[in-house]
């Protein structure tokens, strides 16, 4: 993987803001230029959404967030950047002007991506002095969660530029897809546009409402497409005879006289108003902010479920998330000095919507999820990370005792602390507490026994010196602390 | 919810087989007529897939499977059925002939649904004596997992028929969507057809390969559409100004000269072969059976993640799954007398893709999820269900002790048992075990103390007689059982 060192974002709307969040959360400094008076607010809101989503998306350690700087001029923003992303409004003349300015001010080896959703790179690069470094990098909203970037070169774009651009996307959790030939709207928007025109006819002709149409998608082929797309799905539909059989069956329908497909609807005021009203009804009182939150939560859930698919190897966007997490683990997150005079504060998070029951209380097993993350964080501190596990050794939890003292509620800021109460070369005995971050009060505790194992042999084994040398100083310091209240309890023991 | 008593399926291919599985797994007897020599094999394979998927999909108790009977004549199959589903090949003359036969043999009040993906119900019902009971019920493959059914009436279909059909779908876990006006291909296939034609051009013109096109979908808008569809997604894209703003921005693009959208590709031998070859490459050696398994696993994971969304209320197809499970719980599964001579077997499930880590092992907190579900199942047995909780009382877990003895792996069949080891009017002390269903071996145990609480007052309170009278006979019988090995342990205690 090749990392971007400094990014510049020209234009900070919803799409530009999404790119900014992607870069910052991957630890990359970003300079922004956007003369819009509301740019700071909009970017701030997108970034806040992105941070909430990432907190739910992954337990892997995010690197220290990159530095965000708003600049007064385009030239100041692009100075020193090795990836410059243009996300200004969709007008050829405006984009050409902005790209010419970028061209003049950027490092000669900088990659210059345009977020255009339809303009041809050949048209965009016409007036540039160094057009070989310009390419389309077309993302999808929300940019911080949806991984796709369509990479499209123009006539003057060099092959080296395309290769370099493709390599820089995985370290920010994105999937570059190289579109071989440039056409207006590339691939994704071509497909969307075709479906969109048909959808507009269905609404205009009162075949159904926007809510019914959305239900038709999300209760059927939307579920298929989130994981396999169009052709792979039809390959299965063809059965054992496969794709050619499916096409032979399906071919004749293409010639049927469904004329609406061949005509363009007039999106006049009446149709706009009709869709607007139906959309209001569908939203059922949910604000855009609430819908965004629900969307992000759903996307996180889908990505996480795909991460566990295909025998744990991950599938599609879930496989990509898995690879991104491996990259994050390898990076190791923020490095900080440890305060050994008290239990270690290891996890800071908020109770996410996916963690609560219908009453807004954190679900029972999510407590153990946070405590498990706390153990994982401790293990990383002593060098037991993914690379260590892949070499064949690990710590396994053999026993856990949880006490519920209070309740965690939706949105509440919580953090966990960990005290080592015993350790030898095989065993690691810890006592975690989950705190309300506002008051510091303990909401729940978990006492755990972990055992160092040789995973291949399937049995306990002494941890090596490289691990014990990191564990022992913490254990020794914690030995001076009082035994936590509640340690050593069995279920039902009198207080 | 209104339940179907007996279903008849005329045609048992992939779609007919999917309907058969839906009915059988919802506890409905199905008679099948299909003269195809391979019908029994095909239905058997679809049913096997469906059973695997349901085992991962839900821990709610499925009713006893309906009785499946293959009949030698159409008349014998439809005899006594109150829902008859026609899924024969997509030819108007054939469908008319079959529907006329059904019409003559069926009960006068039977509902007759056609699985046609494009023919008009008015054309289908032309020759029927009782055309008012014929409607299109168009499902999506795999029918046993995708919930959508487009319900479309013809000119002679009665409003009562549409209403009755819509009511009978939720008890089999499906979502009926009533399409107000009949048009060829209804709504879903109209949208699919539009996108499909554009996709074929993109492949024919070598803009991209089928794999790239599928990646474009599944790394971007496929993820959006699985949960929100088209219009709700664009409502968000419009930002605070909403749908009307989005349309005003987007409108002009509709008139752009993307001519391919307006032309029909010739699906000739060369194009069929090109797509066939690219599809073979994309599949990367995975057979149709393997792709089906991965697809089902992914769909289960997506449905489960959507079930937990929106503050635990569920969203879209996940909300529907939640409602289906509530229906299953209310049904109580196979009504069986409790065997009180041993621990109660309460949860039977398989380790789902969403539950495993990158090694395919069940994640730590998912053990507690299954144990929590086990406690919930016990509570329902003693009358502490959702309605009880909503009246203001409940049992809260105050303490849990988990031991890990073995490991649960992706796809493994597991079940939990529960022994009551102590109970009084406030306290309920249980010992759960998680077993490998093949060997019966214990994989993990959880000892829990639950406390009956007055949720409003926020303190412990004695359970009422209605609960205690159900709890006491189980507790009394379990008092005769040996105390389970491992009960009363504290963390780190010597064995």
Coordinates of N, CA and C in Angstrom, one line a residue, chain A residues 8-18 20 30-44 46 68-78 85-89 94 98 101-102:
Chain A
X8 N -4.9 17.8 -0.5 CA -5.5 19.1 -0.6 C -6.9 18.9 -1.2
X9 N -7.9 19.5 -0.6 CA -9.3 19.4 -1.1 C -9.8 20.7 -1.6
X10 N -10.1 20.8 -2.8 CA -10.6 22.1 -3.4 C -12.1 21.9 -3.5
X11 N -12.8 22.6 -2.7 CA -14.3 22.4 -2.6 C -14.6 21.5 -1.4
X12 N -15.4 22.1 -0.5 CA -15.7 21.3 0.7 C -17.2 21.2 1.0
X13 N -18.0 20.8 0.0 CA -19.4 20.5 0.1 C -19.6 19.1 0.7
X14 N -20.7 18.4 0.4 CA -21.0 17.1 0.9 C -19.9 16.1 0.4
X15 N -19.6 16.2 -0.9 CA -18.6 15.3 -1.5 C -17.2 15.7 -1.0
X16 N -16.8 16.9 -1.2 CA -15.5 17.4 -0.7 C -15.3 17.0 0.8
X17 N -16.4 17.3 1.6 CA -16.3 17.0 3.0 C -16.1 15.5 3.3
X18 N -16.7 14.7 2.5 CA -16.6 13.3 2.6 C -15.1 12.8 2.3
X20 N -12.5 14.8 2.7 CA -11.7 15.3 3.8 C -11.8 14.4 5.0
X30 N -4.9 17.4 5.8 CA -5.6 18.0 4.7 C -5.7 19.5 4.7
X31 N -5.4 20.1 3.6 CA -5.6 21.5 3.5 C -6.8 21.7 2.6
X32 N -7.7 22.7 3.0 CA -8.9 22.8 2.2 C -9.0 24.3 1.7
X33 N -9.5 24.4 0.5 CA -9.8 25.7 0.0 C -11.2 25.6 -0.5
X34 N -12.1 26.5 0.0 CA -13.5 26.6 -0.4 C -14.0 28.0 0.0
X35 N -14.2 28.9 -0.9 CA -14.6 30.2 -0.6 C -16.1 30.3 0.0
X36 N -16.8 29.2 -0.1 CA -18.2 29.2 0.4 C -18.3 29.6 1.8
X37 N -19.1 30.6 2.2 CA -19.1 31.0 3.6 C -19.5 29.9 4.6
X38 N -20.2 28.9 4.2 CA -20.6 27.9 5.1 C -19.7 26.6 5.1
X39 N -18.6 26.7 4.3 CA -17.8 25.5 4.1 C -17.3 24.9 5.4
X40 N -16.9 25.7 6.4 CA -16.4 25.2 7.7 C -17.5 24.4 8.4
X41 N -18.7 25.0 8.4 CA -19.8 24.3 9.1 C -20.1 22.9 8.4
X42 N -20.2 23.0 7.0 CA -20.6 21.8 6.3 C -19.5 20.7 6.5
X43 N -18.3 21.0 6.4 CA -17.2 20.1 6.5 C -17.2 19.5 8.0
X44 N -17.4 20.4 8.9 CA -17.5 20.0 10.3 C -18.6 19.0 10.6
X46 N -20.0 16.9 8.3 CA -19.7 15.7 7.6 C -18.7 14.9 8.4
X68 N -6.4 19.3 10.0 CA -7.3 20.0 9.1 C -7.1 21.5 9.1
X69 N -6.7 22.0 7.9 CA -6.4 23.5 7.8 C -7.2 24.1 6.7
X70 N -8.0 25.1 7.0 CA -8.7 25.9 5.9 C -7.7 27.0 5.4
X71 N -7.5 27.0 4.1 CA -6.6 28.0 3.6 C -7.4 29.1 2.8
X72 N -6.8 30.3 2.8 CA -7.5 31.5 2.1 C -7.4 31.4 0.6
X73 N -6.4 30.7 0.1 CA -6.2 30.6 -1.4 C -6.0 29.2 -1.8
X74 N -6.4 28.9 -3.0 CA -6.2 27.6 -3.6 C -4.7 27.2 -3.6
X75 N -3.9 28.2 -3.9 CA -2.4 28.0 -4.0 C -1.9 27.5 -2.7
X76 N -2.3 28.2 -1.6 CA -1.8 27.8 -0.3 C -2.3 26.3 0.1
X77 N -3.5 26.0 -0.3 CA -4.0 24.7 0.0 C -3.2 23.6 -0.7
X78 N -2.9 23.7 -2.0 CA -2.3 22.7 -2.8 C -0.8 22.6 -2.5
X85 N -7.7 16.8 -4.6 CA -9.0 16.4 -5.0 C -9.9 17.6 -5.3
X86 N -10.4 17.7 -6.5 CA -11.2 18.8 -6.9 C -12.7 18.4 -6.8
X87 N -13.5 19.1 -6.0 CA -14.9 18.7 -5.8 C -15.8 20.0 -5.9
X88 N -15.5 20.8 -7.0 CA -16.3 22.0 -7.1 C -17.6 21.7 -8.0
X89 N -18.5 22.7 -8.1 CA -19.8 22.4 -8.8 C -19.6 21.8 -10.2
X94 N -16.1 26.0 -15.0 CA -15.6 26.2 -13.7 C -14.5 25.2 -13.3
X98 N -10.6 26.0 -12.3 CA -10.0 25.5 -11.0 C -8.8 24.6 -11.3
X101 N -5.7 26.4 -12.3 CA -5.1 27.0 -11.1 C -4.3 26.0 -10.3
X102 N -4.9 24.8 -10.1 CA -4.2 23.7 -9.4 C -3.0 23.3 -10.1

